[in-house]
Amino acid sequence: MRAELIPGIVTLLQKQWRGAMCRQRYKKMKAALAIMIYYRRYKMKSYFTQMSQKFRHAKSSRDYGKSIKWPEPSVTTRHIVPSLRVLFDRWRAAMILSPFPRSEWPQLRLKMSAAIALRGKRGTWGADRVWKGDYLSLPEENSSYIIYNAAIENLKYSDQFNVVMFSAFVHKTNKFNRCADRALLVTDFAVYKLDSGAKFKAMKRGMSLQEMTGLSVSPGSDQLVVIHNNKGNDLVFTIISSEDRVGELVGALASRYYQ
């Protein structure tokens, strides 16, 4: 063999050896990946089996599994727990609401918002009655309901809100302690003070929900409400009704404010 061919043969053998080593390393990495995937699937399956055993009687329990302690997740299953909790909370909420017709769900949502906001602050707030929301649109509540409905349609066109969440006649008190009869309108974006006379015209620009800083209600049977805003011009009024509608107003505002 000629001496000048030896370096070329050595180089060729080195390339072949490197190629063999690369192929071997690739096979090992592929095998390791397959083992990792199988292990993760095994751990996931094991965790779901534990969950299935833990919650097999959740549907028949009084609290629908709320008091059941979740199994401790491993490192490989920890990332799925938040998603599983969201699914569980939605299922549990659906089970709680299942006895009620779906048409009543929006009202129940408002009542839950009011219950959270008024817990320990007011004895009664109308939880045991049907909430109708836009009372001034009802003929039994407002003899001028046709004029009111027309005024609201015009206001909806100009201010671009979607729905009226609450309305009622109120006694408004200004900063000079002077009282006047007004109409209160709560939409999904703002609170309006309306003239309770013949036209139900908005007396000022609506107070947007972003301007609200708090809500105060009296603890007694009267229906005094104070809506605080960031401009220092709080809206103070008493709802005029034989029914307690404070909870309904609080529920409407709270459900929109925390969205």
PDB file of N, CA and C in Angstrom, residues 182-252:
ATOM      1  N   ARG A 182     -86.258  61.038  41.813  1.00  0.00           N
ATOM      2  CA  ARG A 182     -85.543  60.742  40.579  1.00  0.00           C
ATOM      3  C   ARG A 182     -85.781  59.282  40.192  1.00  0.00           C
ATOM      4  N   ALA A 183     -85.245  58.923  39.046  1.00  0.00           N
ATOM      5  CA  ALA A 183     -85.253  57.529  38.601  1.00  0.00           C
ATOM      6  C   ALA A 183     -83.806  57.083  38.459  1.00  0.00           C
ATOM      7  N   LEU A 184     -83.512  55.902  38.968  1.00  0.00           N
ATOM      8  CA  LEU A 184     -82.164  55.348  38.892  1.00  0.00           C
ATOM      9  C   LEU A 184     -82.123  54.296  37.788  1.00  0.00           C
ATOM     10  N   LEU A 185     -81.081  54.372  36.967  1.00  0.00           N
ATOM     11  CA  LEU A 185     -80.899  53.416  35.876  1.00  0.00           C
ATOM     12  C   LEU A 185     -79.488  52.843  35.961  1.00  0.00           C
ATOM     13  N   VAL A 186     -79.388  51.522  36.016  1.00  0.00           N
ATOM     14  CA  VAL A 186     -78.100  50.833  36.039  1.00  0.00           C
ATOM     15  C   VAL A 186     -78.000  49.971  34.787  1.00  0.00           C
ATOM     16  N   THR A 187     -77.019  50.269  33.951  1.00  0.00           N
ATOM     17  CA  THR A 187     -76.779  49.474  32.750  1.00  0.00           C
ATOM     18  C   THR A 187     -75.518  48.634  32.954  1.00  0.00           C
ATOM     19  N   ASP A 188     -75.132  47.902  31.921  1.00  0.00           N
ATOM     20  CA  ASP A 188     -73.936  47.076  32.032  1.00  0.00           C
ATOM     21  C   ASP A 188     -72.652  47.890  31.935  1.00  0.00           C
ATOM     22  N   PHE A 189     -72.753  49.234  31.773  1.00  0.00           N
ATOM     23  CA  PHE A 189     -71.552  50.065  31.690  1.00  0.00           C
ATOM     24  C   PHE A 189     -71.591  51.295  32.587  1.00  0.00           C
ATOM     25  N   ALA A 190     -72.780  51.730  33.011  1.00  0.00           N
ATOM     26  CA  ALA A 190     -72.839  52.981  33.763  1.00  0.00           C
ATOM     27  C   ALA A 190     -74.090  53.048  34.629  1.00  0.00           C
ATOM     28  N   VAL A 191     -74.078  54.041  35.539  1.00  0.00           N
ATOM     29  CA  VAL A 191     -75.225  54.334  36.399  1.00  0.00           C
ATOM     30  C   VAL A 191     -75.724  55.729  36.033  1.00  0.00           C
ATOM     31  N   TYR A 192     -77.041  55.845  35.800  1.00  0.00           N
ATOM     32  CA  TYR A 192     -77.627  57.114  35.382  1.00  0.00           C
ATOM     33  C   TYR A 192     -78.647  57.591  36.410  1.00  0.00           C
ATOM     34  N   LYS A 193     -78.705  58.909  36.515  1.00  0.00           N
ATOM     35  CA  LYS A 193     -79.752  59.562  37.287  1.00  0.00           C
ATOM     36  C   LYS A 193     -80.702  60.204  36.287  1.00  0.00           C
ATOM     37  N   LEU A 194     -81.976  59.781  36.303  1.00  0.00           N
ATOM     38  CA  LEU A 194     -82.952  60.246  35.328  1.00  0.00           C
ATOM     39  C   LEU A 194     -83.980  61.142  35.999  1.00  0.00           C
ATOM     40  N   ASP A 195     -84.514  62.060  35.219  1.00  0.00           N
ATOM     41  CA  ASP A 195     -85.659  62.854  35.662  1.00  0.00           C
ATOM     42  C   ASP A 195     -86.869  61.925  35.741  1.00  0.00           C
ATOM     43  N   SER A 196     -87.532  61.908  36.864  1.00  0.00           N
ATOM     44  CA  SER A 196     -88.679  61.013  37.033  1.00  0.00           C
ATOM     45  C   SER A 196     -89.978  61.646  36.556  1.00  0.00           C
ATOM     46  N   GLY A 197     -89.883  62.759  35.831  1.00  0.00           N
ATOM     47  CA  GLY A 197     -91.071  63.444  35.336  1.00  0.00           C
ATOM     48  C   GLY A 197     -91.621  62.824  34.077  1.00  0.00           C
ATOM     49  N   ALA A 198     -91.887  63.647  33.080  1.00  0.00           N
ATOM     50  CA  ALA A 198     -92.593  63.168  31.893  1.00  0.00           C
ATOM     51  C   ALA A 198     -91.677  62.546  30.856  1.00  0.00           C
ATOM     52  N   LYS A 199     -90.371  62.829  30.880  1.00  0.00           N
ATOM     53  CA  LYS A 199     -89.500  62.401  29.774  1.00  0.00           C
ATOM     54  C   LYS A 199     -88.422  61.381  30.165  1.00  0.00           C
ATOM     55  N   PHE A 200     -88.152  61.217  31.439  1.00  0.00           N
ATOM     56  CA  PHE A 200     -87.098  60.295  31.913  1.00  0.00           C
ATOM     57  C   PHE A 200     -85.768  60.582  31.215  1.00  0.00           C
ATOM     58  N   LYS A 201     -85.428  61.847  31.185  1.00  0.00           N
ATOM     59  CA  LYS A 201     -84.187  62.269  30.536  1.00  0.00           C
ATOM     60  C   LYS A 201     -83.022  62.157  31.508  1.00  0.00           C
ATOM     61  N   ALA A 202     -81.883  61.698  31.014  1.00  0.00           N
ATOM     62  CA  ALA A 202     -80.683  61.625  31.840  1.00  0.00           C
ATOM     63  C   ALA A 202     -80.264  63.028  32.239  1.00  0.00           C
ATOM     64  N   MET A 203     -80.119  63.263  33.545  1.00  0.00           N
ATOM     65  CA  MET A 203     -79.838  64.605  34.028  1.00  0.00           C
ATOM     66  C   MET A 203     -78.365  64.970  33.873  1.00  0.00           C
ATOM     67  N   LYS A 204     -77.495  63.993  33.913  1.00  0.00           N
ATOM     68  CA  LYS A 204     -76.066  64.206  33.701  1.00  0.00           C
ATOM     69  C   LYS A 204     -75.494  63.001  32.971  1.00  0.00           C
ATOM     70  N   ARG A 205     -74.224  63.127  32.623  1.00  0.00           N
ATOM     71  CA  ARG A 205     -73.548  61.982  32.026  1.00  0.00           C
ATOM     72  C   ARG A 205     -73.525  60.827  33.027  1.00  0.00           C
ATOM     73  N   GLY A 206     -73.702  59.624  32.523  1.00  0.00           N
ATOM     74  CA  GLY A 206     -73.716  58.475  33.402  1.00  0.00           C
ATOM     75  C   GLY A 206     -72.392  58.266  34.126  1.00  0.00           C
ATOM     76  N   MET A 207     -72.456  57.726  35.343  1.00  0.00           N
ATOM     77  CA  MET A 207     -71.258  57.372  36.095  1.00  0.00           C
ATOM     78  C   MET A 207     -70.795  55.985  35.636  1.00  0.00           C
ATOM     79  N   SER A 208     -69.681  55.916  34.947  1.00  0.00           N
ATOM     80  CA  SER A 208     -69.198  54.631  34.459  1.00  0.00           C
ATOM     81  C   SER A 208     -68.774  53.751  35.629  1.00  0.00           C
ATOM     82  N   LEU A 209     -68.812  52.450  35.421  1.00  0.00           N
ATOM     83  CA  LEU A 209     -68.440  51.526  36.486  1.00  0.00           C
ATOM     84  C   LEU A 209     -66.974  51.684  36.873  1.00  0.00           C
ATOM     85  N   GLN A 210     -66.140  52.157  35.936  1.00  0.00           N
ATOM     86  CA  GLN A 210     -64.724  52.379  36.246  1.00  0.00           C
ATOM     87  C   GLN A 210     -64.536  53.525  37.235  1.00  0.00           C
ATOM     88  N   GLU A 211     -65.520  54.441  37.313  1.00  0.00           N
ATOM     89  CA  GLU A 211     -65.434  55.562  38.242  1.00  0.00           C
ATOM     90  C   GLU A 211     -65.841  55.176  39.659  1.00  0.00           C
ATOM     91  N   MET A 212     -66.539  54.056  39.804  1.00  0.00           N
ATOM     92  CA  MET A 212     -67.005  53.634  41.120  1.00  0.00           C
ATOM     93  C   MET A 212     -65.838  53.168  41.989  1.00  0.00           C
ATOM     94  N   THR A 213     -65.845  53.603  43.241  1.00  0.00           N
ATOM     95  CA  THR A 213     -64.813  53.179  44.191  1.00  0.00           C
ATOM     96  C   THR A 213     -65.392  52.388  45.359  1.00  0.00           C
ATOM     97  N   GLY A 214     -66.701  52.371  45.492  1.00  0.00           N
ATOM     98  CA  GLY A 214     -67.297  51.621  46.601  1.00  0.00           C
ATOM     99  C   GLY A 214     -68.796  51.777  46.626  1.00  0.00           C
ATOM    100  N   LEU A 215     -69.420  51.004  47.517  1.00  0.00           N
ATOM    101  CA  LEU A 215     -70.874  51.000  47.643  1.00  0.00           C
ATOM    102  C   LEU A 215     -71.209  50.816  49.115  1.00  0.00           C
ATOM    103  N   SER A 216     -72.044  51.695  49.654  1.00  0.00           N
ATOM    104  CA  SER A 216     -72.461  51.601  51.049  1.00  0.00           C
ATOM    105  C   SER A 216     -73.974  51.446  51.109  1.00  0.00           C
ATOM    106  N   VAL A 217     -74.444  50.588  52.014  1.00  0.00           N
ATOM    107  CA  VAL A 217     -75.882  50.403  52.219  1.00  0.00           C
ATOM    108  C   VAL A 217     -76.150  50.448  53.712  1.00  0.00           C
ATOM    109  N   SER A 218     -77.357  50.818  54.073  1.00  0.00           N
ATOM    110  CA  SER A 218     -77.720  50.852  55.489  1.00  0.00           C
ATOM    111  C   SER A 218     -77.976  49.427  55.983  1.00  0.00           C
ATOM    112  N   PRO A 219     -77.673  49.148  57.250  1.00  0.00           N
ATOM    113  CA  PRO A 219     -77.887  47.796  57.772  1.00  0.00           C
ATOM    114  C   PRO A 219     -79.333  47.511  58.152  1.00  0.00           C
ATOM    115  N   GLY A 220     -80.159  48.552  58.229  1.00  0.00           N
ATOM    116  CA  GLY A 220     -81.543  48.385  58.647  1.00  0.00           C
ATOM    117  C   GLY A 220     -82.488  48.061  57.503  1.00  0.00           C
ATOM    118  N   SER A 221     -83.783  48.239  57.785  1.00  0.00           N
ATOM    119  CA  SER A 221     -84.805  47.901  56.787  1.00  0.00           C
ATOM    120  C   SER A 221     -84.998  48.992  55.744  1.00  0.00           C
ATOM    121  N   ASP A 222     -84.478  50.197  56.013  1.00  0.00           N
ATOM    122  CA  ASP A 222     -84.572  51.246  55.000  1.00  0.00           C
ATOM    123  C   ASP A 222     -83.667  50.884  53.825  1.00  0.00           C
ATOM    124  N   GLN A 223     -83.859  51.535  52.706  1.00  0.00           N
ATOM    125  CA  GLN A 223     -83.136  51.168  51.489  1.00  0.00           C
ATOM    126  C   GLN A 223     -82.212  52.297  51.036  1.00  0.00           C
ATOM    127  N   LEU A 224     -81.468  52.818  52.002  1.00  0.00           N
ATOM    128  CA  LEU A 224     -80.511  53.877  51.718  1.00  0.00           C
ATOM    129  C   LEU A 224     -79.252  53.278  51.088  1.00  0.00           C
ATOM    130  N   VAL A 225     -78.818  53.874  49.984  1.00  0.00           N
ATOM    131  CA  VAL A 225     -77.646  53.395  49.252  1.00  0.00           C
ATOM    132  C   VAL A 225     -76.764  54.589  48.908  1.00  0.00           C
ATOM    133  N   VAL A 226     -75.445  54.398  48.988  1.00  0.00           N
ATOM    134  CA  VAL A 226     -74.488  55.423  48.579  1.00  0.00           C
ATOM    135  C   VAL A 226     -73.526  54.777  47.586  1.00  0.00           C
ATOM    136  N   ILE A 227     -73.458  55.327  46.383  1.00  0.00           N
ATOM    137  CA  ILE A 227     -72.498  54.868  45.383  1.00  0.00           C
ATOM    138  C   ILE A 227     -71.342  55.860  45.376  1.00  0.00           C
ATOM    139  N   HIS A 228     -70.173  55.419  45.783  1.00  0.00           N
ATOM    140  CA  HIS A 228     -68.997  56.284  45.861  1.00  0.00           C
ATOM    141  C   HIS A 228     -68.265  56.275  44.516  1.00  0.00           C
ATOM    142  N   ASN A 229     -67.699  57.429  44.166  1.00  0.00           N
ATOM    143  CA  ASN A 229     -66.906  57.495  42.935  1.00  0.00           C
ATOM    144  C   ASN A 229     -65.600  58.234  43.177  1.00  0.00           C
ATOM    145  N   ASN A 230     -64.722  58.172  42.189  1.00  0.00           N
ATOM    146  CA  ASN A 230     -63.384  58.747  42.342  1.00  0.00           C
ATOM    147  C   ASN A 230     -63.352  60.257  42.119  1.00  0.00           C
ATOM    148  N   LYS A 231     -64.515  60.871  41.898  1.00  0.00           N
ATOM    149  CA  LYS A 231     -64.567  62.319  41.712  1.00  0.00           C
ATOM    150  C   LYS A 231     -65.085  63.042  42.947  1.00  0.00           C
ATOM    151  N   GLY A 232     -65.392  62.270  44.002  1.00  0.00           N
ATOM    152  CA  GLY A 232     -65.835  62.873  45.248  1.00  0.00           C
ATOM    153  C   GLY A 232     -67.273  63.327  45.249  1.00  0.00           C
ATOM    154  N   ASN A 233     -68.028  62.999  44.222  1.00  0.00           N
ATOM    155  CA  ASN A 233     -69.437  63.391  44.138  1.00  0.00           C
ATOM    156  C   ASN A 233     -70.293  62.136  44.254  1.00  0.00           C
ATOM    157  N   ASP A 234     -70.422  61.628  45.481  1.00  0.00           N
ATOM    158  CA  ASP A 234     -71.141  60.381  45.709  1.00  0.00           C
ATOM    159  C   ASP A 234     -72.622  60.533  45.394  1.00  0.00           C
ATOM    160  N   LEU A 235     -73.207  59.441  44.963  1.00  0.00           N
ATOM    161  CA  LEU A 235     -74.638  59.406  44.647  1.00  0.00           C
ATOM    162  C   LEU A 235     -75.362  58.791  45.833  1.00  0.00           C
ATOM    163  N   VAL A 236     -76.192  59.594  46.530  1.00  0.00           N
ATOM    164  CA  VAL A 236     -76.900  59.173  47.738  1.00  0.00           C
ATOM    165  C   VAL A 236     -78.395  59.135  47.441  1.00  0.00           C
ATOM    166  N   PHE A 237     -79.025  57.993  47.709  1.00  0.00           N
ATOM    167  CA  PHE A 237     -80.449  57.866  47.391  1.00  0.00           C
ATOM    168  C   PHE A 237     -81.076  56.756  48.221  1.00  0.00           C
ATOM    169  N   THR A 238     -82.418  56.778  48.257  1.00  0.00           N
ATOM    170  CA  THR A 238     -83.201  55.723  48.904  1.00  0.00           C
ATOM    171  C   THR A 238     -84.159  55.145  47.869  1.00  0.00           C
ATOM    172  N   ILE A 239     -84.155  53.846  47.726  1.00  0.00           N
ATOM    173  CA  ILE A 239     -85.035  53.192  46.760  1.00  0.00           C
ATOM    174  C   ILE A 239     -86.475  53.254  47.273  1.00  0.00           C
ATOM    175  N   ILE A 240     -87.388  53.660  46.386  1.00  0.00           N
ATOM    176  CA  ILE A 240     -88.800  53.768  46.745  1.00  0.00           C
ATOM    177  C   ILE A 240     -89.496  52.464  46.348  1.00  0.00           C
ATOM    178  N   SER A 241     -89.778  51.639  47.325  1.00  0.00           N
ATOM    179  CA  SER A 241     -90.457  50.368  47.061  1.00  0.00           C
ATOM    180  C   SER A 241     -90.829  49.722  48.377  1.00  0.00           C
ATOM    181  N   SER A 242     -91.961  49.010  48.366  1.00  0.00           N
ATOM    182  CA  SER A 242     -92.352  48.230  49.540  1.00  0.00           C
ATOM    183  C   SER A 242     -91.519  46.956  49.651  1.00  0.00           C
ATOM    184  N   GLU A 243     -90.909  46.534  48.528  1.00  0.00           N
ATOM    185  CA  GLU A 243     -90.014  45.384  48.528  1.00  0.00           C
ATOM    186  C   GLU A 243     -88.589  45.845  48.797  1.00  0.00           C
ATOM    187  N   ASP A 244     -87.816  44.979  49.409  1.00  0.00           N
ATOM    188  CA  ASP A 244     -86.397  45.284  49.630  1.00  0.00           C
ATOM    189  C   ASP A 244     -85.636  44.979  48.349  1.00  0.00           C
ATOM    190  N   ARG A 245     -85.187  46.026  47.659  1.00  0.00           N
ATOM    191  CA  ARG A 245     -84.491  45.870  46.384  1.00  0.00           C
ATOM    192  C   ARG A 245     -83.013  46.252  46.465  1.00  0.00           C
ATOM    193  N   VAL A 246     -82.521  46.443  47.670  1.00  0.00           N
ATOM    194  CA  VAL A 246     -81.116  46.800  47.841  1.00  0.00           C
ATOM    195  C   VAL A 246     -80.210  45.677  47.336  1.00  0.00           C
ATOM    196  N   GLY A 247     -80.540  44.445  47.687  1.00  0.00           N
ATOM    197  CA  GLY A 247     -79.733  43.314  47.253  1.00  0.00           C
ATOM    198  C   GLY A 247     -79.672  43.189  45.751  1.00  0.00           C
ATOM    199  N   GLU A 248     -80.786  43.464  45.099  1.00  0.00           N
ATOM    200  CA  GLU A 248     -80.815  43.377  43.643  1.00  0.00           C
ATOM    201  C   GLU A 248     -79.908  44.411  42.998  1.00  0.00           C
ATOM    202  N   LEU A 249     -79.921  45.628  43.544  1.00  0.00           N
ATOM    203  CA  LEU A 249     -79.030  46.668  43.034  1.00  0.00           C
ATOM    204  C   LEU A 249     -77.568  46.304  43.292  1.00  0.00           C
ATOM    205  N   VAL A 250     -77.282  45.827  44.497  1.00  0.00           N
ATOM    206  CA  VAL A 250     -75.909  45.437  44.828  1.00  0.00           C
ATOM    207  C   VAL A 250     -75.446  44.298  43.930  1.00  0.00           C
ATOM    208  N   GLY A 251     -76.311  43.317  43.708  1.00  0.00           N
ATOM    209  CA  GLY A 251     -75.949  42.193  42.844  1.00  0.00           C
ATOM    210  C   GLY A 251     -75.658  42.632  41.425  1.00  0.00           C
ATOM    211  N   ALA A 252     -76.464  43.552  40.902  1.00  0.00           N
ATOM    212  CA  ALA A 252     -76.257  44.042  39.540  1.00  0.00           C
ATOM    213  C   ALA A 252     -74.924  44.767  39.416  1.00  0.00           C
TER     214      ALA A 252
END
